[in-house]
Tab-separated table of C-alpha atoms in Angstrom:
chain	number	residue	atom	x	y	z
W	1	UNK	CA	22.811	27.200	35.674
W	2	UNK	CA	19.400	26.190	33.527
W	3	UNK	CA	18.984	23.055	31.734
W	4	UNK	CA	18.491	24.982	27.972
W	5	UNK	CA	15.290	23.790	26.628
W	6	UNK	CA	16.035	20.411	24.204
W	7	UNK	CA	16.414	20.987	20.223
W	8	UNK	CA	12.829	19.804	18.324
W	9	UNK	CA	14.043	17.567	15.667
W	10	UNK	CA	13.685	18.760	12.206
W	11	UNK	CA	10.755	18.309	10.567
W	12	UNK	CA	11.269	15.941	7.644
W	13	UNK	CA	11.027	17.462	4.021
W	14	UNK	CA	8.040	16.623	1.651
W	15	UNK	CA	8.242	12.883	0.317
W	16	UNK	CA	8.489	13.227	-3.165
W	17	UNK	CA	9.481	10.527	-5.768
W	18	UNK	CA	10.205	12.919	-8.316
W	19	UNK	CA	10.104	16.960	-8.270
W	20	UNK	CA	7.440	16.796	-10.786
W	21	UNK	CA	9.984	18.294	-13.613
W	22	UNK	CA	7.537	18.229	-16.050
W	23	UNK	CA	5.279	20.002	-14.940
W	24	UNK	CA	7.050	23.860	-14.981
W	25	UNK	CA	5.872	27.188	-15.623
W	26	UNK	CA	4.281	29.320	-13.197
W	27	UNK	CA	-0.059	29.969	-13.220
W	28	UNK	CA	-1.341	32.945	-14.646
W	29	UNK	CA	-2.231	35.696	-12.299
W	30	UNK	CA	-5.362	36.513	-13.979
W	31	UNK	CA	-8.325	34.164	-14.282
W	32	UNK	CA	-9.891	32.969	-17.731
W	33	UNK	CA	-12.591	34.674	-19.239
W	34	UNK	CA	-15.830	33.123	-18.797
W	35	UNK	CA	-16.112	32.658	-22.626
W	36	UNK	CA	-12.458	30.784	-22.511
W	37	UNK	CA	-13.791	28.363	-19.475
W	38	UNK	CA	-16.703	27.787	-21.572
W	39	UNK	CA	-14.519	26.411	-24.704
W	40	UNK	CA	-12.683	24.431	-22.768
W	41	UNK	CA	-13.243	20.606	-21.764
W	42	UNK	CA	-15.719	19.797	-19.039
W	43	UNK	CA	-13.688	18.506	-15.265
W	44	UNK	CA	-15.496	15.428	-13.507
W	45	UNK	CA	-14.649	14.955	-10.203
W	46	UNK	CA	-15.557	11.443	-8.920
W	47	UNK	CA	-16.374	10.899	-5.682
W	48	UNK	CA	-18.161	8.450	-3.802
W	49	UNK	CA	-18.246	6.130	-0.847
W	50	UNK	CA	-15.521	3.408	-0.072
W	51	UNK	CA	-17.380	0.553	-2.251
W	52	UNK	CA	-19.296	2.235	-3.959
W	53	UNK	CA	-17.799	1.321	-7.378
W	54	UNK	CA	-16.732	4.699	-8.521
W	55	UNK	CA	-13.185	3.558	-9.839
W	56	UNK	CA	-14.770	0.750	-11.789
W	57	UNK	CA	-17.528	2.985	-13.219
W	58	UNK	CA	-14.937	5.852	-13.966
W	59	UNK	CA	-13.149	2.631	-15.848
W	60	UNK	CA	-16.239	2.343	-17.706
W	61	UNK	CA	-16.393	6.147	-18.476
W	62	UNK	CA	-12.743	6.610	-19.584
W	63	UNK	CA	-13.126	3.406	-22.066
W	64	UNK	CA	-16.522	4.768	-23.632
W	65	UNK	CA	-14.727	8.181	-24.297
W	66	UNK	CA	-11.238	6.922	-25.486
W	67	UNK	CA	-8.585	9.744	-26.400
W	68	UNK	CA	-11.644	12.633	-25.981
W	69	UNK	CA	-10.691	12.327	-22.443
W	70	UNK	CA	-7.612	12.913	-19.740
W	71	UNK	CA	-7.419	11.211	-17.012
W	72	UNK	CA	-6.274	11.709	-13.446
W	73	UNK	CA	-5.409	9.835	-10.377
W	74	UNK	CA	-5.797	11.544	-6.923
W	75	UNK	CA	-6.001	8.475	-4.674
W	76	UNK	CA	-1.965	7.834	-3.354
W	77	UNK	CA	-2.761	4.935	-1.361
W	78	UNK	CA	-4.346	2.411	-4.460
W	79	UNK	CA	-2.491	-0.579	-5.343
W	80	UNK	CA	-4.132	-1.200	-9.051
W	81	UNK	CA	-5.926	0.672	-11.229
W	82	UNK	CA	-8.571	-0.562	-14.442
W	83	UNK	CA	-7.477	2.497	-16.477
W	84	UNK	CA	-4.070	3.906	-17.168
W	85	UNK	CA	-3.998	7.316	-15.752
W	86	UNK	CA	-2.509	10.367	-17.446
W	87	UNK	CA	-1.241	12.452	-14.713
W	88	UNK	CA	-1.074	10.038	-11.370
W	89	UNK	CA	-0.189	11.141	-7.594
W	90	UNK	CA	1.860	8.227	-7.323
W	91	UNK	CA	4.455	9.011	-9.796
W	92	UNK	CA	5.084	12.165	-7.287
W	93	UNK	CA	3.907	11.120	-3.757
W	94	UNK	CA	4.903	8.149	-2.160
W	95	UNK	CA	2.655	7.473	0.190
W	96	UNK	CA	3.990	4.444	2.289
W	97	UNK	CA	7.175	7.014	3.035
W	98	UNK	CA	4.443	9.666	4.085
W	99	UNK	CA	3.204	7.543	6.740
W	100	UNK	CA	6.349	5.947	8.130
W	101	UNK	CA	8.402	9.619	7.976
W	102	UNK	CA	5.531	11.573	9.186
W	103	UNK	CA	4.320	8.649	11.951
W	104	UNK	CA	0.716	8.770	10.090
W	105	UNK	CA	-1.932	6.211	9.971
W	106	UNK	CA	-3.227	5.578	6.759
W	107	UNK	CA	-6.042	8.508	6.566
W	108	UNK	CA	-3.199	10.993	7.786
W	109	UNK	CA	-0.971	9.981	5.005
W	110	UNK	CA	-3.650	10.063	2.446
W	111	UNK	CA	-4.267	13.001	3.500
W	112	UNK	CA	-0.693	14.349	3.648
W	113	UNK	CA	-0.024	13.297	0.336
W	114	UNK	CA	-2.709	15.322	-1.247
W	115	UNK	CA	-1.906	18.537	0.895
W	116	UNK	CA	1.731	17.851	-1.137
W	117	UNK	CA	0.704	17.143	-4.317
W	118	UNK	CA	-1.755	20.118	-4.282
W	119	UNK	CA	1.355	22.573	-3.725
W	120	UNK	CA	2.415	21.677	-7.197
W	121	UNK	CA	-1.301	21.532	-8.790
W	122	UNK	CA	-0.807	24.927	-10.692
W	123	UNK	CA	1.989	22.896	-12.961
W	124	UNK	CA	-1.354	20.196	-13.609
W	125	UNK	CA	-3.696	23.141	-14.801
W	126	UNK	CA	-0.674	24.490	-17.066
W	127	UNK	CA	-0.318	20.866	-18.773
W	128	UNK	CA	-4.626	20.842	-18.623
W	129	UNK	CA	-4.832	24.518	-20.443
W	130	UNK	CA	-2.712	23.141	-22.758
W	131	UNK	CA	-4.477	19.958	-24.062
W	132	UNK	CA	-6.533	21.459	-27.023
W	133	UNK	CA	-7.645	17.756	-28.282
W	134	UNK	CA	-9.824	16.887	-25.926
W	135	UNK	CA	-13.601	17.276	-24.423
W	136	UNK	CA	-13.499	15.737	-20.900
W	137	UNK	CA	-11.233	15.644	-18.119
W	138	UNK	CA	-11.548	12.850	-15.444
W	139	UNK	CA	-10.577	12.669	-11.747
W	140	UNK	CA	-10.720	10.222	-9.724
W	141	UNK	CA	-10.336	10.419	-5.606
W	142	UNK	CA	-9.703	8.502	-2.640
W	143	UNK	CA	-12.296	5.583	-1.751
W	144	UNK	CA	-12.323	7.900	1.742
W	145	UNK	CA	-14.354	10.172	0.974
W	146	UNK	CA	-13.589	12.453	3.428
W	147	UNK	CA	-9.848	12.696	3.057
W	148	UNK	CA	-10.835	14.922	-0.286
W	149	UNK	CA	-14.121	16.268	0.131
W	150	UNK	CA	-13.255	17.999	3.785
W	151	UNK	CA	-9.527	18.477	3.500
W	152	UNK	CA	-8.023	21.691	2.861
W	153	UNK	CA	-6.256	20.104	0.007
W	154	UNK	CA	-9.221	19.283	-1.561
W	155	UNK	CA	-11.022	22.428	-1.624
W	156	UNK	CA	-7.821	24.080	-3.522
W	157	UNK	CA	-7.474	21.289	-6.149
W	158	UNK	CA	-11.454	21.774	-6.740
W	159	UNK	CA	-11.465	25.175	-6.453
W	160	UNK	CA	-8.684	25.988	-9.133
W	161	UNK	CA	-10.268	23.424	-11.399
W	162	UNK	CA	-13.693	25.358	-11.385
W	163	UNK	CA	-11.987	28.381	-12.150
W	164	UNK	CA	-9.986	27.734	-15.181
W	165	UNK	CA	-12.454	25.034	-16.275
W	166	UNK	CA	-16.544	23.954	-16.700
W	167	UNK	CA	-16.628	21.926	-13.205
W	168	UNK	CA	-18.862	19.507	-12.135
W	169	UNK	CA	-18.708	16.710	-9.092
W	170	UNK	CA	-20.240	13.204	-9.827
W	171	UNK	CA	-21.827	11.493	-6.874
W	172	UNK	CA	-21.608	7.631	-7.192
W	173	UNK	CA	-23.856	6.229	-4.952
W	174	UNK	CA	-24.088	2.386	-3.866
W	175	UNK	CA	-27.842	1.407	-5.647
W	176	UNK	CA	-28.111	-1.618	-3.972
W	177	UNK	CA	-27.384	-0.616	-0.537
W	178	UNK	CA	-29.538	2.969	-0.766
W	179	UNK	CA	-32.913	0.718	-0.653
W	180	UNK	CA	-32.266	0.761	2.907
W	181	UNK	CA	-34.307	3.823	3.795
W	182	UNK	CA	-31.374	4.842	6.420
W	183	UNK	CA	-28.783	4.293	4.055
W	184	UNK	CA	-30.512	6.126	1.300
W	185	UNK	CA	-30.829	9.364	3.477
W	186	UNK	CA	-27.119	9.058	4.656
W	187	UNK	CA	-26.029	9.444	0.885
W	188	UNK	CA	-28.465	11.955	0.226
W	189	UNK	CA	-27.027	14.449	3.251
W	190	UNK	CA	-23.694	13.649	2.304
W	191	UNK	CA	-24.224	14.668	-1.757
W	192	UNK	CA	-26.045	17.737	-0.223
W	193	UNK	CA	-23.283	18.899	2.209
W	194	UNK	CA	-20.603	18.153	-0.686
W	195	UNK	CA	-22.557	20.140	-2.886
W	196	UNK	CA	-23.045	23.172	-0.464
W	197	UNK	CA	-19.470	23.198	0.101
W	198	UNK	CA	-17.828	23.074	-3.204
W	199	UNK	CA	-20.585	25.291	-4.647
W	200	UNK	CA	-20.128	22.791	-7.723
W	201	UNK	CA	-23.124	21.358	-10.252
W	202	UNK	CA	-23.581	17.363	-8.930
W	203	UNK	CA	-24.825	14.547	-10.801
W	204	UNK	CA	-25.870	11.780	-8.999
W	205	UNK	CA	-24.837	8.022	-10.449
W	206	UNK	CA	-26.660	5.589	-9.039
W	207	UNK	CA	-24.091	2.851	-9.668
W	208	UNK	CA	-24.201	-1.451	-9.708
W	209	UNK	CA	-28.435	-1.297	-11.350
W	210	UNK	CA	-27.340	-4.423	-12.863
W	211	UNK	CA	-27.710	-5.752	-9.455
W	212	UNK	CA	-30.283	-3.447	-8.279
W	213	UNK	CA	-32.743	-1.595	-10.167
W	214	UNK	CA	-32.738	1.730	-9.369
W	215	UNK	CA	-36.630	2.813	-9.739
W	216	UNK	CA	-37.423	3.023	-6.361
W	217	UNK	CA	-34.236	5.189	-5.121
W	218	UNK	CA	-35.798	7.481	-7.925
W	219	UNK	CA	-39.370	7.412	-6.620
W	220	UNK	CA	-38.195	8.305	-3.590
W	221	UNK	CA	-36.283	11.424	-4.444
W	222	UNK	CA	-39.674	12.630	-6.739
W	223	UNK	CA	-42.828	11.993	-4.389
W	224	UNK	CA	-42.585	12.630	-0.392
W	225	UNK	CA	-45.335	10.579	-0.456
W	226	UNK	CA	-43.659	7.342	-1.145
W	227	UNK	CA	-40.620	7.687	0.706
W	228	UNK	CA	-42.895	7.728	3.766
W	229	UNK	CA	-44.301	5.462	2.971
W	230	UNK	CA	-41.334	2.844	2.479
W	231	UNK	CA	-40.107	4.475	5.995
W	232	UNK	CA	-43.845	2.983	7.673
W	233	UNK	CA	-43.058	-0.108	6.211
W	234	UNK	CA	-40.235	-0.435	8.880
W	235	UNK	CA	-42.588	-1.075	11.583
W	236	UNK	CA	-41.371	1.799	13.817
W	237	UNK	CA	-42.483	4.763	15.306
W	238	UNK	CA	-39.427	6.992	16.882
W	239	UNK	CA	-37.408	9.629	16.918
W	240	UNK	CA	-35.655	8.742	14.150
W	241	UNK	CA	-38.624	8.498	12.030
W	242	UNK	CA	-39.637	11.409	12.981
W	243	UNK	CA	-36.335	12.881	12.090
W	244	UNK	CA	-36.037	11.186	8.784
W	245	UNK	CA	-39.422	12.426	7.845
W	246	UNK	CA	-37.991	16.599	8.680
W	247	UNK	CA	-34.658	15.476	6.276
W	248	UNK	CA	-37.106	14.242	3.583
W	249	UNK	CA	-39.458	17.708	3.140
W	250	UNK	CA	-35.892	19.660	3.903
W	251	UNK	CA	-33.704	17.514	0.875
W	252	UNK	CA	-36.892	17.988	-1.292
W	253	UNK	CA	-35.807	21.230	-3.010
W	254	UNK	CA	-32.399	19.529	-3.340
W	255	UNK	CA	-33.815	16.680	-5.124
W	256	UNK	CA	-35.527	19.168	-7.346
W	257	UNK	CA	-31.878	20.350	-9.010
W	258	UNK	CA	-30.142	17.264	-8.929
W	259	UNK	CA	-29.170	15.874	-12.586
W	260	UNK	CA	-29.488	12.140	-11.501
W	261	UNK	CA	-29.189	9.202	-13.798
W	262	UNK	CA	-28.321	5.204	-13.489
W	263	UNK	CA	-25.527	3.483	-14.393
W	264	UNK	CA	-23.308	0.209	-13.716
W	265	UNK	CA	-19.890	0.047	-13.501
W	266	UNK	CA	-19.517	-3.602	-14.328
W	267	UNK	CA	-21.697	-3.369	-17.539
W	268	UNK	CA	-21.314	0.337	-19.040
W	269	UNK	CA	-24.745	0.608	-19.134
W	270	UNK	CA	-26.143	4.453	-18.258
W	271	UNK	CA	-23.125	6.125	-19.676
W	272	UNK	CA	-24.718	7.900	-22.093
W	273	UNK	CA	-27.018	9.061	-19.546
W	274	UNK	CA	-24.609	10.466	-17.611
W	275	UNK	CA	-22.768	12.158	-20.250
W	276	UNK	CA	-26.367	13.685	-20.915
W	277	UNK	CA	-26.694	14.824	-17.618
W	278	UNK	CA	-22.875	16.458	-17.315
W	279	UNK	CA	-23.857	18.042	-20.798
W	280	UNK	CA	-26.674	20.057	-19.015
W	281	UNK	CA	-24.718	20.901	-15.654
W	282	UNK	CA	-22.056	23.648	-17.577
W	283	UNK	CA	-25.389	25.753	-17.797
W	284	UNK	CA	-25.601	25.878	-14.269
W	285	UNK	CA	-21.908	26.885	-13.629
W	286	UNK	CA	-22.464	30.438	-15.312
């Protein structure tokens, strides 16, 4: 007689560390009014490079606001935090069970755990809608990049937030190592292709200028000119020039729209920059 085909294991039920009880009541089927989104506090998504200091800067941020602001933790896999989060993934993912349940290195798990976390994000916007105190909401993501930015995960958390809420996603960019001309246009494609897909506003932090001034980043985002000529200054004459000089006229318009402004993590300085530049992004949303 035939062998029957074997049994597939089961597959393993969502790690959780709690069932999130607190966060209960079901989303709204219809979407706020665009004079309700308007009134109500301004979402910061922080993103940036592994290294880039983003979580110290956001530190920075969340200390210069105080109780205007509510803060939340998106990155599963961080062992210590400068700021006390007020909703945190951790309290309802665990990630090292993630990986060793689902056999996942530790992108897949970061991953994972945001794809399971994001199934219970409509009890987070019901505790958000409900804060009426404060001006500024604060999120901070995984130091790999990617694991939000391109995950399907990602596009629903930052997609429901830009519906019920005035939206916009901060860039923080690594000052010191963007005075590398290659470096510099990696981070600029990057902030572009985030931009293009999340459709958001972007302001660009040029993070750590108490190590590196960031003039010349500046300079070459506003004159063609110069950027050129910083790329001559390299001595070569390729391909790749040739291909970094098509980027540069391309990026140009996107330069034109970017709210950009410099700050440092480790000192606070540029905060009230920034919080300049996010005040001028809501007009954009509408």
């Amino acid at each position: 007689p035939p062998v029957p085909p074997p049994v597939p294991p089961p597959v393993p039920p969502p790690v959780l560390v709690s069932q999130m009880s607190s966060f209960t009541g079901p989303v709204s089927s219809s979407l706020p009014s665009e004079e309700t989104v308007r009134s109500r506090p301004t979402c910061h998504i922080i993103v940036g490079m592994a290294g880039s200091g983003k979580t110290t800067y956001m530190a920075q941020l969340t200390r210069h606001l105080g109780s205007e602001c509510y803060i939340i933790n998106l990155d599963p896999a961080v062992t210590h935090l400068p700021y006390t989060p007020s909703i945190d993934i951790r309290d309802t993912v665990d990630y090292k069970k993630v990986m060793s349940e689902y056999n996942l290195g530790p992108n897949g798990a970061i991953v994972t755990s945001l794809n399971l976390f994001s199934t219970k994000f409509d009890s987070v916007l019901k505790i958000l809608e409900s804060k009426s105190s404060i001006s500024h909401i604060i999120i901070d993501t995984p130091g790999q990049i990617e694991s939000f930015t391109w995950s399907a995960s990602g596009t629903i958390i930052t997609s429901s937030l830009s519906l019920s809420f005035p939206t916009i996603m901060t860039y923080v960019c690594d000052t010191v190592r963007c005075c590398q001309v290659s470096t510099f246009m990696s981070n600029m494609l990057y902030a572009c292709s985030m931009m293009y897909r999340s459709r958001l506003p972007m302001v660009l932090a040029l993070n750590k200028i108490d190590l590196q001034s960031s003039k010349i980043i500046k300079e070459w985002m506003d004159d063609y000119n110069t950027f050129m000529d910083a790329m001559e200054c390299t001595g070569e004459e390729s391909y790749y020039n040739s291909l970094n000089r098509s980027l540069a006229m391309t990026l140009d318009k996107f330069y034109s729209t970017l709210n950009r402004c410099s700050v440092s993590g480790a000192t606070g300085e540029g905060v009230e920059e920034y919080l300049q530049c996010v005040d001028s992004a809501p007009a954009e949303i509408f």
